[in-house]
Short mmCIF file of C-alpha atoms (C1' of nucleotides) in Angstrom, two decimals:
data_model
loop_
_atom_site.label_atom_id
_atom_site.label_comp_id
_atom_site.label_asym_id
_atom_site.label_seq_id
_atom_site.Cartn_x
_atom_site.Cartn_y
_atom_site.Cartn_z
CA UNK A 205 142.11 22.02 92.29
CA UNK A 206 142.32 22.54 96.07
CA UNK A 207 139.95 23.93 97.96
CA UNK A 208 139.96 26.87 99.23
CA UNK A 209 138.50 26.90 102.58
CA UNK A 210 139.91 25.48 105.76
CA UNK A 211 139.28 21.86 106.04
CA UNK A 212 140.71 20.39 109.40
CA UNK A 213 140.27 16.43 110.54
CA UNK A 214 140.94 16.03 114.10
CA UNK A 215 142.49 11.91 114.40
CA UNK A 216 141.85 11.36 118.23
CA UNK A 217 143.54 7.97 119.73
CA UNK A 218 140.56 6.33 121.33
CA UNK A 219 141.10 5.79 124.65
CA UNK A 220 144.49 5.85 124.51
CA UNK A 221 146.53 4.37 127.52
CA UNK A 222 144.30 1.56 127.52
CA UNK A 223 144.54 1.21 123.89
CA UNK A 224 148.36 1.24 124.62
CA UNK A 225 148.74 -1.56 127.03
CA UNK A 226 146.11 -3.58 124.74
CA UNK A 227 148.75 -3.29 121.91
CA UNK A 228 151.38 -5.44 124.18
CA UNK A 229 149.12 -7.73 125.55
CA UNK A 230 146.30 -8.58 123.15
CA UNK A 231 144.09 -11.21 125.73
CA UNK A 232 143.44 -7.53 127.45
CA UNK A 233 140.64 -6.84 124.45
CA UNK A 234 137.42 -6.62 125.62
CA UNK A 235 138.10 -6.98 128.89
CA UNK A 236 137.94 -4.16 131.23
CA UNK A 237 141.16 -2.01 131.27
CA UNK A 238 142.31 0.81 133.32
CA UNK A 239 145.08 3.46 133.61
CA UNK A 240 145.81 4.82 136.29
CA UNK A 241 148.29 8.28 137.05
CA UNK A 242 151.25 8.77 139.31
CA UNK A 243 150.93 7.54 142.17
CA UNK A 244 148.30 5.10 141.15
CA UNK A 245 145.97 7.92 142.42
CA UNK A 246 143.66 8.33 139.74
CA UNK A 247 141.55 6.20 136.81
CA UNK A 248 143.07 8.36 134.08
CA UNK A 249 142.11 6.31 131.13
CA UNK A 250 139.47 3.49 130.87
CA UNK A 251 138.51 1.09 128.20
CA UNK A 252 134.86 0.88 127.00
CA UNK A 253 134.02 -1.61 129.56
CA UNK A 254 134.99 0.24 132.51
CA UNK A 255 132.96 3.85 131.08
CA UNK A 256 130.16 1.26 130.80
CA UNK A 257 130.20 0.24 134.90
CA UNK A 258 130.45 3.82 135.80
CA UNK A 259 133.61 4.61 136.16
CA UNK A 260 133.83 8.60 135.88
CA UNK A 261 137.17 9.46 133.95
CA UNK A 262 139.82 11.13 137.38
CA UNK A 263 138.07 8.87 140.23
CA UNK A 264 140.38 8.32 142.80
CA UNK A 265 141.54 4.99 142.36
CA UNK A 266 140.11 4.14 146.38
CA UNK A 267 136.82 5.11 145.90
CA UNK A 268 136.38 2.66 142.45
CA UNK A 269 138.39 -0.41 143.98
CA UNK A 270 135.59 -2.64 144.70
CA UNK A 271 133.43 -1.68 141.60
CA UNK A 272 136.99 -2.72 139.55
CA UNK A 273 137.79 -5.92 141.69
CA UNK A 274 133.88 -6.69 140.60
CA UNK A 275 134.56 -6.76 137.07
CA UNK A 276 137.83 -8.51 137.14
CA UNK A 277 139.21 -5.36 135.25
CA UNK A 278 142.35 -5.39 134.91
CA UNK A 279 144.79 -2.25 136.26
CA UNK A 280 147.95 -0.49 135.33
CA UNK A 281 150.28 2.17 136.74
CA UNK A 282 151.23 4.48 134.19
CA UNK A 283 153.71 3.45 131.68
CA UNK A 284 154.30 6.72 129.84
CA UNK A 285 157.66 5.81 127.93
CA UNK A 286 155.48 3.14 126.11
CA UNK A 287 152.57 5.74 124.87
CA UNK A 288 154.99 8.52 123.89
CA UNK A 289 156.43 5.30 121.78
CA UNK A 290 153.00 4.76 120.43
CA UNK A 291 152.23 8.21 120.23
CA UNK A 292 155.04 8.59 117.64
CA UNK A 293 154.08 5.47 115.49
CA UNK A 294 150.42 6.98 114.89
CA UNK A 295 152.19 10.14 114.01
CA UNK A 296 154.59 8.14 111.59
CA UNK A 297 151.47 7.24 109.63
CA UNK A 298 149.43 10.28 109.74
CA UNK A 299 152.41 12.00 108.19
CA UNK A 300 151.78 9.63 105.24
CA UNK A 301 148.99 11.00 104.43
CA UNK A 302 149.39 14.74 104.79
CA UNK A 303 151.85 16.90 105.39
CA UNK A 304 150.47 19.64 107.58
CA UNK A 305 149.99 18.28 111.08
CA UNK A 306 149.95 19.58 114.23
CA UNK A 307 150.06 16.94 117.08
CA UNK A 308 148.00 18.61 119.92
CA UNK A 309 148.74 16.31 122.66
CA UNK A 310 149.81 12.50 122.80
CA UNK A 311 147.03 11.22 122.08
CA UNK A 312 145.60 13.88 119.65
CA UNK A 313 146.63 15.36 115.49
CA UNK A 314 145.07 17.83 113.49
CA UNK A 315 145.52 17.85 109.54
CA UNK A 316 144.96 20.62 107.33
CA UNK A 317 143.19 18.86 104.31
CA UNK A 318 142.79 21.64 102.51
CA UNK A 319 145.82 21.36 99.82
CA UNK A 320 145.17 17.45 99.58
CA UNK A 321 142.35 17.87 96.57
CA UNK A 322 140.29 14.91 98.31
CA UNK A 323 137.25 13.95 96.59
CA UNK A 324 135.24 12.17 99.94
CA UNK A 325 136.49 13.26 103.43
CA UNK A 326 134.67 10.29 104.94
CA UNK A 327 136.64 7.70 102.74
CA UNK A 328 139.90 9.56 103.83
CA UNK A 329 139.32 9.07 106.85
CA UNK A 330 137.76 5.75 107.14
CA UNK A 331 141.19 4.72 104.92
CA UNK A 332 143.54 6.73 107.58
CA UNK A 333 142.36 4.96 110.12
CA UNK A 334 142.22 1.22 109.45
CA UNK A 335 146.00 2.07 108.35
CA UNK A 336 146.49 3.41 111.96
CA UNK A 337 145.02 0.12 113.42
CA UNK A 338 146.63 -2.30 110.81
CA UNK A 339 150.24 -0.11 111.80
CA UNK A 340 150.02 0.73 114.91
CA UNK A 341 147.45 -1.21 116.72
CA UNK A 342 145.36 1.51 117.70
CA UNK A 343 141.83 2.73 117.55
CA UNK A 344 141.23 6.13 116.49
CA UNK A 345 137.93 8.43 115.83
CA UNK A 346 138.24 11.05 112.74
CA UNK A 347 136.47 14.01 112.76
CA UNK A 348 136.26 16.66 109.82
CA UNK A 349 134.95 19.81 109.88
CA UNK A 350 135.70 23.47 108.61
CA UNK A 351 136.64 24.31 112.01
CA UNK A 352 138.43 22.84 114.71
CA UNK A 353 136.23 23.08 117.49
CA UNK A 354 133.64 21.56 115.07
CA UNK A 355 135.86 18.56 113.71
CA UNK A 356 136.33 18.12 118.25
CA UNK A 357 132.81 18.02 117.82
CA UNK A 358 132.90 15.40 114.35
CA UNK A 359 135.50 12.95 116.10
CA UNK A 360 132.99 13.11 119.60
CA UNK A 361 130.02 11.26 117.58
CA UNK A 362 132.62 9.57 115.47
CA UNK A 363 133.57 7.68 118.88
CA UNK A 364 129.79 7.73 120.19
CA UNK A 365 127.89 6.63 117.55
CA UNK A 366 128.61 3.16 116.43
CA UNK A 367 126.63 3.46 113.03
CA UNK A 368 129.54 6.42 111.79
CA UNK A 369 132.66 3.13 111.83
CA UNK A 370 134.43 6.25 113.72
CA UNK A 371 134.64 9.15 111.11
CA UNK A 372 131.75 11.66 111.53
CA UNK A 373 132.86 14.79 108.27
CA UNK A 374 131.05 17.86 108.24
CA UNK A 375 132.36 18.92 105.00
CA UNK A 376 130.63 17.82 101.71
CA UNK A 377 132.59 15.62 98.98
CA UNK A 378 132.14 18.75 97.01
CA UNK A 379 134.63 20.37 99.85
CA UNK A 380 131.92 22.39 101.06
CA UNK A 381 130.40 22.94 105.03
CA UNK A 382 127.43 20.70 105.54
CA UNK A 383 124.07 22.38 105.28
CA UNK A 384 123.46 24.07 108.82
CA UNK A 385 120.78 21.72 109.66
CA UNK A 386 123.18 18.68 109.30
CA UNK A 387 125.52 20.33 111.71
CA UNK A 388 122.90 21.56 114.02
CA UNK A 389 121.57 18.01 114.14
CA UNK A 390 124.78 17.03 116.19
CA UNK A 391 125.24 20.28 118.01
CA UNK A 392 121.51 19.79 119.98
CA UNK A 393 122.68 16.41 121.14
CA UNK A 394 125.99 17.69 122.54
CA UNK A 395 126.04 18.73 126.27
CA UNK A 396 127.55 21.99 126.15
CA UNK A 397 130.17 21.20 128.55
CA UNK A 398 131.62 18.83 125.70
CA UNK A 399 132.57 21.47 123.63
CA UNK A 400 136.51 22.40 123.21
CA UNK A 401 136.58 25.76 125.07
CA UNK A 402 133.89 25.22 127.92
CA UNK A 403 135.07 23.55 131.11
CA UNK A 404 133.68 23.24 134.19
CA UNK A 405 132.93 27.06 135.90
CA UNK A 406 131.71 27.77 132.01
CA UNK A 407 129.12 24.97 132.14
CA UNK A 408 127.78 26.08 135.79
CA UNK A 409 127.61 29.61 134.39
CA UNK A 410 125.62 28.44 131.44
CA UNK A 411 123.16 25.78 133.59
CA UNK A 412 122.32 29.22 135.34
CA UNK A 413 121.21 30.69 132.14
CA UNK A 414 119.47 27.40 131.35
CA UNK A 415 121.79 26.91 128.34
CA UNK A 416 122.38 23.23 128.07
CA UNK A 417 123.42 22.08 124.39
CA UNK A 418 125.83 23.24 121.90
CA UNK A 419 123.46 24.22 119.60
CA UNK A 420 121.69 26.64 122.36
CA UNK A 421 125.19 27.94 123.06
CA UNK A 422 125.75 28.54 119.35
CA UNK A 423 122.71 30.60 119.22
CA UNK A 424 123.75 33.14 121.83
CA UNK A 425 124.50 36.83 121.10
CA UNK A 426 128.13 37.67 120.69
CA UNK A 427 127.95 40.26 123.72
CA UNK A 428 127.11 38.02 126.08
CA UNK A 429 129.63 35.50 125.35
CA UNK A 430 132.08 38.26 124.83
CA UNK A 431 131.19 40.20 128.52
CA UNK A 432 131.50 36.23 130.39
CA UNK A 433 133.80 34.43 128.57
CA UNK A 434 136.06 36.89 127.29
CA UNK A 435 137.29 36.63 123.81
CA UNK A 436 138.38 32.86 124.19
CA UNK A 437 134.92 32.28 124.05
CA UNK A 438 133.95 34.07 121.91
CA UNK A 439 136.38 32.48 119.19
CA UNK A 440 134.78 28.46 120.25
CA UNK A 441 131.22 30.64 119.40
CA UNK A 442 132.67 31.93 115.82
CA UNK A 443 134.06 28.33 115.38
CA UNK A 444 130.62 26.78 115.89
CA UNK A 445 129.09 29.10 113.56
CA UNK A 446 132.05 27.52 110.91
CA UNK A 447 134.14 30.64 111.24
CA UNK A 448 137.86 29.11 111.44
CA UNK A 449 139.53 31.53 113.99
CA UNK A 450 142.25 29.00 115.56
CA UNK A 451 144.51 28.06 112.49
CA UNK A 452 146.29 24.74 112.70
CA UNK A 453 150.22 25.25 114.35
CA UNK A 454 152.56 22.72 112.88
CA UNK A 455 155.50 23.94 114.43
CA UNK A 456 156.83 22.83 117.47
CA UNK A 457 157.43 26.01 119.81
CA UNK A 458 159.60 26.19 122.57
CA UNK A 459 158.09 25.79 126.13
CA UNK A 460 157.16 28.82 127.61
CA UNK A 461 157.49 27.14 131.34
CA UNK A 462 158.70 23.74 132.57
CA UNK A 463 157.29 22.12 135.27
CA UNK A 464 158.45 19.12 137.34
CA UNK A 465 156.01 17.86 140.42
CA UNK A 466 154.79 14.47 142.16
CA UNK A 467 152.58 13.31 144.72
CA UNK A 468 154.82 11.72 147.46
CA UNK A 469 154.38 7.53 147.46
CA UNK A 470 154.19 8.75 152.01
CA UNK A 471 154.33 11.73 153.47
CA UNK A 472 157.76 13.42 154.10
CA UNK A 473 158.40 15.67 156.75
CA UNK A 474 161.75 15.70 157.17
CA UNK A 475 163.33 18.79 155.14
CA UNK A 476 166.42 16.99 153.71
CA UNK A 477 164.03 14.53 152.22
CA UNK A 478 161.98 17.17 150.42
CA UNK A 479 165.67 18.74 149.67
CA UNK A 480 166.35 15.61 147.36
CA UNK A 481 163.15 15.28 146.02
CA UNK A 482 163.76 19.25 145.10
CA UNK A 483 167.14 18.37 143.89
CA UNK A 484 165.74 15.78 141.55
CA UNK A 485 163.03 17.88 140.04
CA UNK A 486 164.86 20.81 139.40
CA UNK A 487 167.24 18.49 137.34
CA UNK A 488 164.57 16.98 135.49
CA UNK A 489 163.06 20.49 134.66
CA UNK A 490 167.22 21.84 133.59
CA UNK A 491 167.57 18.76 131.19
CA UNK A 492 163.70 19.42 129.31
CA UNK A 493 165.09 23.19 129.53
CA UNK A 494 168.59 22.28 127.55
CA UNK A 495 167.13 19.89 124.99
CA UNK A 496 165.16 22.61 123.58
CA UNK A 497 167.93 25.04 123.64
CA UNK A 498 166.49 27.33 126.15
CA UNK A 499 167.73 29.13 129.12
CA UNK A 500 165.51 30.59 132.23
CA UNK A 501 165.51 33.29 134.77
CA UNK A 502 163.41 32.62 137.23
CA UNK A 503 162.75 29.20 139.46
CA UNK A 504 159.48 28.68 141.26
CA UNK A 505 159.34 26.11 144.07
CA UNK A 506 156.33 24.72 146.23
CA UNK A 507 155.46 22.49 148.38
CA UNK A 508 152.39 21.43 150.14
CA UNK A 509 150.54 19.07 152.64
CA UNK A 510 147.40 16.92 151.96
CA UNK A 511 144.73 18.84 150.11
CA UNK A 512 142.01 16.33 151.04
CA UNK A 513 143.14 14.50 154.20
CA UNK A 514 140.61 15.89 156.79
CA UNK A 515 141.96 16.93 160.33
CA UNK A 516 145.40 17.11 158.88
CA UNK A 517 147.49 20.15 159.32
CA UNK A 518 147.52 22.06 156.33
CA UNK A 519 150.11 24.30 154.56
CA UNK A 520 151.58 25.52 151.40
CA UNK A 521 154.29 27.40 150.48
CA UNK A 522 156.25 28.59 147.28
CA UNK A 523 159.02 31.15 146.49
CA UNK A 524 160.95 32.19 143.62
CA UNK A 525 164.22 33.61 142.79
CA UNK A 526 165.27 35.47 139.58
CA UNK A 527 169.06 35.10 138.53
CA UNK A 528 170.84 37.89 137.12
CA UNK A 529 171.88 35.97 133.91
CA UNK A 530 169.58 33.42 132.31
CA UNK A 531 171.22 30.38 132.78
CA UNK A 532 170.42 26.57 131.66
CA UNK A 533 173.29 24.82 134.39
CA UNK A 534 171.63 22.46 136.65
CA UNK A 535 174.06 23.47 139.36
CA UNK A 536 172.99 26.96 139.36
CA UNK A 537 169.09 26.30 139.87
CA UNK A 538 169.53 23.75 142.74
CA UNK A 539 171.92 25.83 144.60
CA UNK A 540 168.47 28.36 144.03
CA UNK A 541 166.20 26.15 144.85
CA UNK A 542 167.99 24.60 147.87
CA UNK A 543 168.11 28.41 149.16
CA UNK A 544 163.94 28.89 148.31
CA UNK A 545 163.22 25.75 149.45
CA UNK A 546 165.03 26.99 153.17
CA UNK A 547 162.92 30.29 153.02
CA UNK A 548 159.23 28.39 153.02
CA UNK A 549 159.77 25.21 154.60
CA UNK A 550 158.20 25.20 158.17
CA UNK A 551 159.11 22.19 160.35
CA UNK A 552 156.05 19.74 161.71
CA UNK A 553 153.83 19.15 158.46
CA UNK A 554 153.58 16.22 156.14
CA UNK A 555 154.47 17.45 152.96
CA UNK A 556 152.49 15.39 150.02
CA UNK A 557 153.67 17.27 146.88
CA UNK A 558 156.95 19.04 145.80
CA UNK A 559 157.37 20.74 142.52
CA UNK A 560 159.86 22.97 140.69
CA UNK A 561 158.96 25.61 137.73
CA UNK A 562 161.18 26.83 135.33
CA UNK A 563 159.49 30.54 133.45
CA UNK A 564 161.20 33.82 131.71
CA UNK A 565 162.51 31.53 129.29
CA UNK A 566 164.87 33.10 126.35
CA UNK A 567 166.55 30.97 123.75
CA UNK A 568 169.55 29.59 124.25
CA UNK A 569 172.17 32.65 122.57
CA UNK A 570 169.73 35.47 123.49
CA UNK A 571 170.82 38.82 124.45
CA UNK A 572 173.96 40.24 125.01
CA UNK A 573 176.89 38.29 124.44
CA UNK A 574 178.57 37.99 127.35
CA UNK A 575 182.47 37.14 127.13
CA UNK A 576 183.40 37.52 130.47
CA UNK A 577 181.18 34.86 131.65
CA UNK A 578 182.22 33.39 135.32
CA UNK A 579 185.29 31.22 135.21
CA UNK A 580 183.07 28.24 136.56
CA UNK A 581 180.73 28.06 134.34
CA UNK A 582 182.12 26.11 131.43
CA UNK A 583 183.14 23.22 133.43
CA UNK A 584 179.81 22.84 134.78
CA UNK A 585 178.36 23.06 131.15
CA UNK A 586 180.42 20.49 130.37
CA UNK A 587 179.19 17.98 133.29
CA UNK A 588 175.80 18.80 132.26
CA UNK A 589 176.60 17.91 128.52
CA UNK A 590 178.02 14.54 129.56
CA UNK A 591 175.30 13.44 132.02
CA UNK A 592 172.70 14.79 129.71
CA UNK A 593 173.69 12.60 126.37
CA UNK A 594 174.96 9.94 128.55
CA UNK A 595 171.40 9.49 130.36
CA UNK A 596 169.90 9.73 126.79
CA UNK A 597 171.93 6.77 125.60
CA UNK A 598 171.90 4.50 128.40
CA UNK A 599 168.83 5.48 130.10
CA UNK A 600 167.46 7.98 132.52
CA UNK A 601 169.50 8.24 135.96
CA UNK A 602 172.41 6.10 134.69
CA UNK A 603 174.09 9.44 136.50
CA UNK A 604 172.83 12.32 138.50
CA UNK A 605 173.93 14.73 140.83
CA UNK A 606 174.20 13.38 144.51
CA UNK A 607 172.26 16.00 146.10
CA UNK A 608 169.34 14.41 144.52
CA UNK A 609 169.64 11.35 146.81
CA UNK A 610 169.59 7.81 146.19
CA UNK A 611 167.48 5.86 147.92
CA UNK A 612 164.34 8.30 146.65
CA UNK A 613 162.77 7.32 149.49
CA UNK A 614 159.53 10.28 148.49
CA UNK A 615 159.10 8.25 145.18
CA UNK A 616 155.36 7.61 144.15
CA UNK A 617 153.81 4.66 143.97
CA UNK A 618 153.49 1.81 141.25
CA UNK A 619 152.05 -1.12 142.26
CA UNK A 620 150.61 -2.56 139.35
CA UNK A 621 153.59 -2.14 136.73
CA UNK A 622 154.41 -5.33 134.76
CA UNK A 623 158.02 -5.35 135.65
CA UNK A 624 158.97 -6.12 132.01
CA UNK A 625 158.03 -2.66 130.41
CA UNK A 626 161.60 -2.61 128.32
CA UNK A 627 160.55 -5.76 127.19
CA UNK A 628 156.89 -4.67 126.70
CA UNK A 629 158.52 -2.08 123.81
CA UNK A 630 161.19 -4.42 122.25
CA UNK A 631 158.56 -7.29 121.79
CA UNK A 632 156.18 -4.57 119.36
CA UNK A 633 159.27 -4.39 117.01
"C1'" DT B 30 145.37 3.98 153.62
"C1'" DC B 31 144.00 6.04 149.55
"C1'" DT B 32 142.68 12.02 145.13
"C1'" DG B 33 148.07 13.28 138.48
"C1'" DG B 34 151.06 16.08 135.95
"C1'" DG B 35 152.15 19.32 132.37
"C1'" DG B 36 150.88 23.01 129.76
"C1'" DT B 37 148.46 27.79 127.51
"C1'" DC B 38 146.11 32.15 127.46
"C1'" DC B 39 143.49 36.05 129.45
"C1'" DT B 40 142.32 39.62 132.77
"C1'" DA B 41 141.97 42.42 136.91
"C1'" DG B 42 144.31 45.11 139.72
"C1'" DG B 43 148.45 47.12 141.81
"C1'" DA B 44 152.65 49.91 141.13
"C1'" DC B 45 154.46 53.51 139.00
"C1'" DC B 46 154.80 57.58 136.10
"C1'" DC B 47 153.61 62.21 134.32
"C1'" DT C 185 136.50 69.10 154.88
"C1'" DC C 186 138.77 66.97 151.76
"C1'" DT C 187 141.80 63.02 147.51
"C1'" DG C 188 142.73 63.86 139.00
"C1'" DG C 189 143.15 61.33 135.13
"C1'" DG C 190 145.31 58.60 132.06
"C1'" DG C 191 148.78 55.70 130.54
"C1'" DT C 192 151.96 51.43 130.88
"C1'" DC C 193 153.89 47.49 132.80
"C1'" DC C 194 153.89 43.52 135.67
"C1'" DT C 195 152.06 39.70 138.18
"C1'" DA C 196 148.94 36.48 140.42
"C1'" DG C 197 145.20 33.92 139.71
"C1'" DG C 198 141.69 31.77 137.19
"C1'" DA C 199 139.87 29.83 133.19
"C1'" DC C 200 140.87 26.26 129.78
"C1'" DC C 201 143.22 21.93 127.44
"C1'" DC C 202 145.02 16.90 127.43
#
DNA sequence: TCTGGGGTCCTAGGACCC
DNA sequence: TCTGGGGTCCTAGGACCC
């Protein structure tokens, strides 16, 4: 018999980058590790030893040098064609053991358990994830839970607390929620801000109120919640209570927008720079747009100084345009965005960040069928077509449109890549 | 000298209409 | 000598997530 209620495991990659760049180059375990984002800004992931020195996760990567160069840890610009590889190996074994998944982000699954007939949730997921680590490499925490927001919760202490071996189950072997005093156990050591659904301007709001842990927050009437979180809110309240009201989505949809944006490696001020860098993005954002079989209407572009250098001039800018026909040809959207990108630029700034936004996105054969389509247009199709499978087989910029320049001279920078990331992926196979 | 990038959803308020 | 009321649609901005 399967059960009847929801049942949901979250499998959560533990600190995933890291975790990542471990899997290549094994001496790197249990030494301190850290990720950092484009344009080496930021710490964006950091092993256990690093969280242990201090090291809050999105310090600028100046401000935690000499703490790092202490420890000897050991840094990396991002490497983000290895994780998606990862990414898709811990997927290939969480789809042997159930078949309803949906992967939240790249470092993040939940299952629906519910049609499995398990007898102990804690054994399933103690067994899911030393096959993970014997597979894959990497580390996960499980939690299970009725909920969602309460297996977040599960898979939090599942990480934490060292006694749990990294799966934490609120859901009896009998299939049934915990007793509420089991749960609430865990919800009055939780720092409100930790729960999935309350952020930042949430937890400031709440500190006023003197609400400080998850289980205080759970206790709070519905109205307020409703009245200053809005309904969002007020579903994360319902789901600590162990009323599922955000089913699992195991279907891949369609991107509603596409984005494409990067912190300069220097400054740029001169506008046929920033026209390249525009060029390039807006291509990047196209191809995304034509692999899922979508077409837009509307391009956004921006573009903006500094937003912390002090005594800088500041400025920032942004237009959009809205074609007539949705289209998907990268031709058509540069030619736009070269034309917004002459409307807001203003000479005498250093520009630090450029980025291009696809929205009003329709599939692919929506609407009306239009026969008497411009006489142009299928030759450009066709470029597009070539460049896009031929950059897919032989790598990314093997071609691309010359407006997008070639020296790339706004590129970000990555100064502590091992050179030998192609290498780094054919070694693991 | 130095601070990421890519998404989703919700709401308030303006524009417009009768 | 003083400015209706109610509906819909759209958009910008703000909250959240990783």
């Amino acid at each position: 018999m399967s059960s009847t209620i929801p049942i949901f495991a979250l499998v959560d990659c533990n600190n995933f980058y890291v975790s990542c760049e471990r899997v290549v180059d094994p001496s790197l375990e249990g030494k301190p590790v850290v990720v950092l984002s484009n344009n080496d800004g930021i710490v964006v992931a950091r092993s256990n030893e690093v969280k242990a020195l201090g090291v809050p996760m999105g310090a600028p990567l100046f401000k935690v040098k000499d703490i790092l160069q202490k420890a000897k840890a050991k840094v990396f610009s991002s490497n983000f064609r290895l994780y998606g590889e990862m990414s898709s190996r811990v997927l290939n074994v969480l789809k042997d053991f159930c078949a309803d998944i949906q992967v939240y982000s790249i470092d993040e699954a939940f299952l629906y358990l519910s049609n499995l007939d398990l007898k102990d949730f804690v054994s399933f997921g103690s067994d899911l994830r030393s096959a993970i680590k014997t597979r894959t490499g990497i580390p996960v925490s499980v939690g299970i839970a009725g909920t969602k927001t309460l297996a977040k919760v599960a898979s939090e202490f599942g990480k934490k607390k060292p006694d749990l071996n990294g799966v934490l189950s609120f859901v009896t072997s009998e299939g049934c929620a915990e007793e509420e005093n089991f749960i609430n156990e865990y919800l009055s050591q939780l720092p409100v801000g930790d729960i999935w659904g309350v952020g930042r301007q949430y937890t400031k709001m709440l500190d006023s109120y003197g609400i400080s842990t998850a289980l205080e927050f759970k206790q709070l009437p519905e109205s307020f919640i409703k009245k200053s979180m809005t309904v969002g809110g007020l579903r994360t309240l319902m789901e600590l209570r162990g009323v599922s009201c955000i089913p699992l989505e195991n279907e891949e949809k369609p991107r509603k927008g596409i984005l494409c944006s990067r912190s300069f490696g220097k400054p740029v001020t001169d506008v046929t720079l920033l026209r390249e860098a525009v060029s390039t993005f807006t291509s990047n954002v196209c191809e995304k747009l034509r692999s899922q079989g979508s077409k837009a209407y509307r391009i956004d572009v921006f573009i903006r100084t500094s937003v912390f250098r002090e005594g800088d001039k500041k400025f920032k800018n942004s237009g959009f345009l809205k074609l007539s026909e949705a289209s998907d040809s990268t031709v058509d959207f540069i030619k736009a965005a070269h034309l917004i990108l002459s409307k807001i630029y203003k000479k005498g700034y250093d520009y630090k960040k450029v980025g291009v936004y696809l929205s009003e996105i329709v599939p692919k054969n929506f609407g009306q069928l239009n026969l008497f389509q411009p006489k142009g247009h299928d030759k450009f199709r066709k470029i597009d077509e070539l460049k896009d499978s031929l950059n897919s087989k032989m790598g990314k910029d093997t071609i691309f449109y010359a407006s997008c320049g070639v020296e790339k001279a706004w590129r970000g920078n990555k100064h502590y890549s091992h050179d030998n990331n192609l290498l780094d992926l054919r070694m693991l196979n």
